[in-house]
Amino acid sequence: MNTIFPVVGVIGAGAMGSGIAQLAAQAGSTVLVFDTRPEATQASVSSVAAQWDRLQAKGRLDATATQTLKTRLSAVDTLAELGACDLVVEAVVERLDVKRALFSELEKILRPDAVFATNTSSLSVTAIAAGLQHPGRVAGFHFFNPPPLMKVVEVIAGLRTQVQVCQKLMEFTRQMGHTPVMAQDSPGFIVNHAGRGYGTEALRIVSEGIADFETIDRILRDQVGFKLGPFELMDLTALDVSHPVMESIYHQYFEEARYRPSVITAQRLAGGMLGRKTGEGFYRYIDGVIQKVPEAPVPEVGEMPPFWVSPRAARRAELLSLLKSLGAKIETGPSASPLALTLVAPLGFDITTVAVVERLDPARTVGIDMLIDDAATKRRVLATNPATRTDMRDAAHALFARNGKAVSVIRDSGGFVTQRVVATIINIASDMCQQGICSPRDLELAVTLGLGYPLGPLAMGDRYGPTNVLEVLFNMQTVYGDPRYRPSPWLRRRGAIGLSLTHEEN
């Protein structure tokens, strides 16, 4: 097999380094593994060899291929033994001083045309390369854990990185059977940057007392199609990993409101409630099994009130059709009768604001989230305002659960849950394109492969409508007065002229 880098050095014998070493050998390179702990280096080589044995046992490798791969991989005891490498990939501790010192030593050992790659997930590639005699040969080469299974790799160009260095790393990624995406040197690169909205906005919703962790997870799984809710995901990655990334990106962007972390995760990190690995996070775990609380039963309602739908409701025709299919008595007059339950379906506004602006009786007003077509979701979400009567809340809950679809009832929130989180994700992704961090195509690839979202953020924006997303953001900014929700120029301009968010400019 002809490989673009015949001899590759991997520094760091942890799970990440071992995974990279495995992929490099499978791409045809001779791979030398080094760690400051000799026993860890040998353990890394042994673990990779054991992985190939398992693949052979499953029939995915034959005996000859397994033996060939093992001959390509070996441990070395000193940095000097990496002198013949065409590429060295470091996967050591996330400290700028450590990485810079390491590359400074390597520059004395390797020939001037050898490529240096850093697997950093949060540090500046430009800063790591600063001070070297040949900073142009340093690039980011960010794999995700575990590297053999996570099929996307970020290739990051620092300010001085030579174009051909990134081109070689992109080709090497393809030889590994993975998908490369190209990013400029910026905090969080693509995946960690684009993923900021999901968790941080969910945390803000909790901090406002709108819904609990489990309710938010249910809503985002069932309405949007995320595989894991944000709190399930943070429990899986662990807060000692996810919270520092939140703080790092926030501070690297000089306290940009869109990336603001939460006191909730800071407190839980301090208290050791890290997630699955400690047995307790946002959920409790017994023998590694998540413990979830059953949903509250649907309330029993004796006599159902008539329903009146606001003329300004989003998807009003669909909402009226849904009410009819559920057997509701529908009022069609210009205003609700004194007995009617008033339904509103705002985009971005809270139920209180709508009731005041439209001069509705807040005690009889309930909101429903209609951003997404009801037929495309597994859950309906209702919201009350502080004055909503219990009988009105229960009647709405009972009616919308009549055909067996799950219903969540939350407290008043500008943008409910789905609108807030989805709009935040789309807005951050749009601004990444505005900043030129990556192309729309690479952003979509990186997020779907790296984060497992049901759609890329820009495709998500196209599906739900850029104008609808803009309305959510503008109205949320009005409700909260927070610059966090200001729309990106990329989103605003494309929404204004009806252009797809995934459109690549000439």
CSV table of N, CA, C and O in Angstrom, one decimal, residues 318-375:
chain,number,residue,atom,x,y,z
A,318,GLU,N,-52.8,24.1,10.2
A,318,GLU,CA,-52.5,22.8,10.6
A,318,GLU,C,-53.0,22.5,12.1
A,318,GLU,O,-53.5,21.5,12.4
A,319,LEU,N,-52.9,23.6,12.9
A,319,LEU,CA,-53.3,23.5,14.3
A,319,LEU,C,-54.8,23.3,14.3
A,319,LEU,O,-55.3,22.4,15.1
A,320,LEU,N,-55.6,24.0,13.5
A,320,LEU,CA,-57.0,23.8,13.5
A,320,LEU,C,-57.4,22.4,13.0
A,320,LEU,O,-58.3,21.8,13.6
A,321,SER,N,-56.7,21.9,12.0
A,321,SER,CA,-56.9,20.6,11.5
A,321,SER,C,-56.6,19.5,12.6
A,321,SER,O,-57.4,18.5,12.8
A,322,LEU,N,-55.5,19.8,13.4
A,322,LEU,CA,-55.2,18.8,14.4
A,322,LEU,C,-56.3,18.8,15.5
A,322,LEU,O,-56.7,17.8,16.0
A,323,LEU,N,-56.8,20.0,15.9
A,323,LEU,CA,-57.8,20.1,16.9
A,323,LEU,C,-59.1,19.3,16.4
A,323,LEU,O,-59.7,18.6,17.2
A,324,LYS,N,-59.4,19.5,15.2
A,324,LYS,CA,-60.6,18.8,14.6
A,324,LYS,C,-60.4,17.3,14.7
A,324,LYS,O,-61.3,16.6,15.1
A,325,SER,N,-59.2,16.8,14.3
A,325,SER,CA,-58.9,15.4,14.4
A,325,SER,C,-59.0,14.8,15.8
A,325,SER,O,-59.2,13.6,16.0
A,326,LEU,N,-58.7,15.6,16.8
A,326,LEU,CA,-58.7,15.2,18.2
A,326,LEU,C,-60.1,15.3,18.8
A,326,LEU,O,-60.3,15.0,20.0
A,327,GLY,N,-61.0,15.8,18.0
A,327,GLY,CA,-62.4,15.9,18.5
A,327,GLY,C,-62.7,17.1,19.3
A,327,GLY,O,-63.7,17.1,20.1
A,328,ALA,N,-61.9,18.2,19.2
A,328,ALA,CA,-62.2,19.4,20.0
A,328,ALA,C,-63.3,20.2,19.4
A,328,ALA,O,-63.6,20.2,18.2
A,329,LYS,N,-64.0,20.8,20.3
A,329,LYS,CA,-65.0,21.8,19.9
A,329,LYS,C,-64.3,23.1,19.6
A,329,LYS,O,-63.6,23.7,20.5
A,330,ILE,N,-64.4,23.6,18.4
A,330,ILE,CA,-63.6,24.8,18.0
A,330,ILE,C,-64.5,26.0,17.8
A,330,ILE,O,-65.5,26.0,17.1
A,331,GLU,N,-64.1,27.1,18.4
A,331,GLU,CA,-64.7,28.4,18.2
A,331,GLU,C,-64.1,29.1,17.1
A,331,GLU,O,-62.8,29.1,17.0
A,332,THR,N,-64.9,29.7,16.2
A,332,THR,CA,-64.3,30.4,15.1
A,332,THR,C,-64.6,31.9,15.0
A,332,THR,O,-64.4,32.6,14.0
A,333,GLY,N,-65.1,32.5,16.1
A,333,GLY,CA,-65.4,33.9,16.2
A,333,GLY,C,-64.2,34.7,16.2
A,333,GLY,O,-63.1,34.2,16.3
A,334,PRO,N,-64.4,36.0,16.1
A,334,PRO,CA,-63.2,37.0,16.2
A,334,PRO,C,-62.5,37.0,17.5
A,334,PRO,O,-61.3,37.4,17.6
A,335,SER,N,-63.1,36.5,18.5
A,335,SER,CA,-62.5,36.5,19.9
A,335,SER,C,-63.0,35.3,20.6
A,335,SER,O,-64.1,34.7,20.2
A,336,ALA,N,-62.3,34.9,21.6
A,336,ALA,CA,-62.7,33.7,22.4
A,336,ALA,C,-63.9,34.0,23.3
A,336,ALA,O,-64.0,35.1,23.8
A,337,SER,N,-64.8,33.0,23.5
A,337,SER,CA,-65.9,33.2,24.5
A,337,SER,C,-65.3,33.1,25.9
A,337,SER,O,-64.2,32.6,26.1
A,338,PRO,N,-66.1,33.5,26.9
A,338,PRO,CA,-65.6,33.5,28.3
A,338,PRO,C,-65.3,32.1,28.8
A,338,PRO,O,-64.6,31.9,29.8
A,339,LEU,N,-65.8,31.0,28.1
A,339,LEU,CA,-65.5,29.7,28.5
A,339,LEU,C,-64.4,29.0,27.7
A,339,LEU,O,-63.9,27.9,28.1
A,340,ALA,N,-63.9,29.6,26.7
A,340,ALA,CA,-63.0,28.9,25.8
A,340,ALA,C,-61.6,28.9,26.3
A,340,ALA,O,-61.1,29.8,27.0
A,341,LEU,N,-60.8,27.9,25.9
A,341,LEU,CA,-59.4,27.8,26.1
A,341,LEU,C,-58.7,28.4,24.9
A,341,LEU,O,-59.0,28.0,23.8
A,342,THR,N,-57.9,29.4,25.1
A,342,THR,CA,-57.3,30.2,24.0
A,342,THR,C,-55.9,29.5,23.8
A,342,THR,O,-55.1,29.4,24.6
A,343,LEU,N,-55.7,29.1,22.5
A,343,LEU,CA,-54.4,28.5,22.1
A,343,LEU,C,-53.6,29.5,21.3
A,343,LEU,O,-54.1,30.1,20.3
A,344,VAL,N,-52.4,29.7,21.6
A,344,VAL,CA,-51.4,30.5,20.9
A,344,VAL,C,-50.3,29.7,20.5
A,344,VAL,O,-49.9,28.7,21.1
A,345,ALA,N,-49.6,30.0,19.4
A,345,ALA,CA,-48.5,29.3,18.9
A,345,ALA,C,-47.4,30.2,18.4
A,345,ALA,O,-47.2,30.4,17.2
A,346,PRO,N,-46.7,30.9,19.3
A,346,PRO,CA,-45.8,31.9,18.9
A,346,PRO,C,-44.4,31.3,18.4
A,346,PRO,O,-44.1,30.2,18.8
A,347,LEU,N,-43.7,32.1,17.7
A,347,LEU,CA,-42.3,31.8,17.4
A,347,LEU,C,-41.4,32.8,18.1
A,347,LEU,O,-41.4,34.0,17.8
A,348,GLY,N,-40.7,32.3,19.1
A,348,GLY,CA,-39.8,33.1,19.9
A,348,GLY,C,-40.3,33.9,21.0
A,348,GLY,O,-39.7,34.1,22.0
A,349,PHE,N,-41.6,34.3,21.0
A,349,PHE,CA,-42.2,35.0,22.1
A,349,PHE,C,-42.6,34.1,23.1
A,349,PHE,O,-42.9,32.9,22.9
A,350,ASP,N,-42.8,34.5,24.4
A,350,ASP,CA,-43.3,33.7,25.4
A,350,ASP,C,-44.9,33.9,25.5
A,350,ASP,O,-45.4,34.8,24.8
A,351,ILE,N,-45.5,33.1,26.2
A,351,ILE,CA,-47.0,33.1,26.2
A,351,ILE,C,-47.5,34.4,26.9
A,351,ILE,O,-48.5,34.9,26.5
A,352,THR,N,-46.8,34.8,27.9
A,352,THR,CA,-47.2,36.1,28.6
A,352,THR,C,-47.3,37.2,27.6
A,352,THR,O,-48.2,38.0,27.6
A,353,THR,N,-46.2,37.4,26.9
A,353,THR,CA,-46.1,38.5,25.9
A,353,THR,C,-47.2,38.5,24.9
A,353,THR,O,-47.9,39.5,24.6
A,354,VAL,N,-47.5,37.3,24.4
A,354,VAL,CA,-48.5,37.1,23.4
A,354,VAL,C,-49.9,37.4,24.0
A,354,VAL,O,-50.7,38.1,23.3
A,355,ALA,N,-50.2,37.0,25.2
A,355,ALA,CA,-51.4,37.3,25.8
A,355,ALA,C,-51.6,38.8,26.0
A,355,ALA,O,-52.7,39.3,25.8
A,356,VAL,N,-50.6,39.5,26.4
A,356,VAL,CA,-50.7,40.9,26.6
A,356,VAL,C,-50.9,41.7,25.3
A,356,VAL,O,-51.7,42.5,25.1
A,357,VAL,N,-50.0,41.3,24.3
A,357,VAL,CA,-50.1,42.0,23.0
A,357,VAL,C,-51.4,41.8,22.3
A,357,VAL,O,-52.0,42.7,21.7
A,358,GLU,N,-51.9,40.5,22.4
A,358,GLU,CA,-53.2,40.2,21.7
A,358,GLU,C,-54.4,40.4,22.6
A,358,GLU,O,-55.5,40.1,22.1
A,359,ARG,N,-54.2,40.9,23.8
A,359,ARG,CA,-55.3,41.2,24.7
A,359,ARG,C,-56.2,40.0,25.0
A,359,ARG,O,-57.4,40.0,24.9
A,360,LEU,N,-55.5,38.9,25.3
A,360,LEU,CA,-56.1,37.7,25.6
A,360,LEU,C,-56.2,37.5,27.2
A,360,LEU,O,-55.4,38.1,27.9
A,361,ASP,N,-57.1,36.7,27.7
A,361,ASP,CA,-57.2,36.4,29.1
A,361,ASP,C,-56.1,35.4,29.4
A,361,ASP,O,-56.1,34.3,29.0
A,362,PRO,N,-55.0,35.9,30.1
A,362,PRO,CA,-53.9,35.0,30.4
A,362,PRO,C,-54.3,33.7,31.2
A,362,PRO,O,-53.7,32.7,31.1
A,363,ALA,N,-55.4,33.8,32.0
A,363,ALA,CA,-55.8,32.7,32.8
A,363,ALA,C,-56.3,31.5,32.0
A,363,ALA,O,-56.3,30.4,32.4
A,364,ARG,N,-56.7,31.8,30.7
A,364,ARG,CA,-57.3,30.8,29.9
A,364,ARG,C,-56.4,30.5,28.6
A,364,ARG,O,-56.8,29.9,27.7
A,365,THR,N,-55.1,31.1,28.7
A,365,THR,CA,-54.2,31.0,27.5
A,365,THR,C,-53.1,30.0,27.7
A,365,THR,O,-52.5,30.0,28.7
A,366,VAL,N,-53.0,29.1,26.7
A,366,VAL,CA,-52.0,28.0,26.7
A,366,VAL,C,-51.3,28.1,25.4
A,366,VAL,O,-51.9,28.4,24.3
A,367,GLY,N,-50.0,27.9,25.4
A,367,GLY,CA,-49.2,27.9,24.1
A,367,GLY,C,-48.8,26.5,23.7
A,367,GLY,O,-48.7,25.6,24.5
A,368,ILE,N,-48.7,26.3,22.4
A,368,ILE,CA,-48.2,25.1,21.8
A,368,ILE,C,-47.1,25.4,20.8
A,368,ILE,O,-47.2,26.4,20.0
A,369,ASP,N,-46.0,24.6,20.8
A,369,ASP,CA,-44.9,24.8,19.9
A,369,ASP,C,-45.2,24.2,18.5
A,369,ASP,O,-45.4,23.0,18.4
A,370,MET,N,-45.3,25.0,17.5
A,370,MET,CA,-45.7,24.5,16.2
A,370,MET,C,-44.6,24.9,15.2
A,370,MET,O,-44.8,24.9,14.0
A,371,LEU,N,-43.3,25.0,15.7
A,371,LEU,CA,-42.2,25.2,14.7
A,371,LEU,C,-42.1,24.1,13.7
A,371,LEU,O,-41.9,24.3,12.5
A,372,ILE,N,-42.2,22.9,14.3
A,372,ILE,CA,-42.1,21.7,13.4
A,372,ILE,C,-43.5,21.1,13.1
A,372,ILE,O,-44.3,21.0,14.0
A,373,ASP,N,-43.6,20.6,11.9
A,373,ASP,CA,-44.9,19.9,11.6
A,373,ASP,C,-45.2,18.8,12.6
A,373,ASP,O,-44.4,18.0,12.9
A,374,ASP,N,-46.5,18.9,13.1
A,374,ASP,CA,-46.9,17.9,14.1
A,374,ASP,C,-46.7,16.5,13.6
A,374,ASP,O,-46.3,15.6,14.4
A,375,ALA,N,-46.9,16.2,12.4
A,375,ALA,CA,-46.8,14.8,11.9
A,375,ALA,C,-45.3,14.3,11.9
A,375,ALA,O,-45.1,13.1,11.9
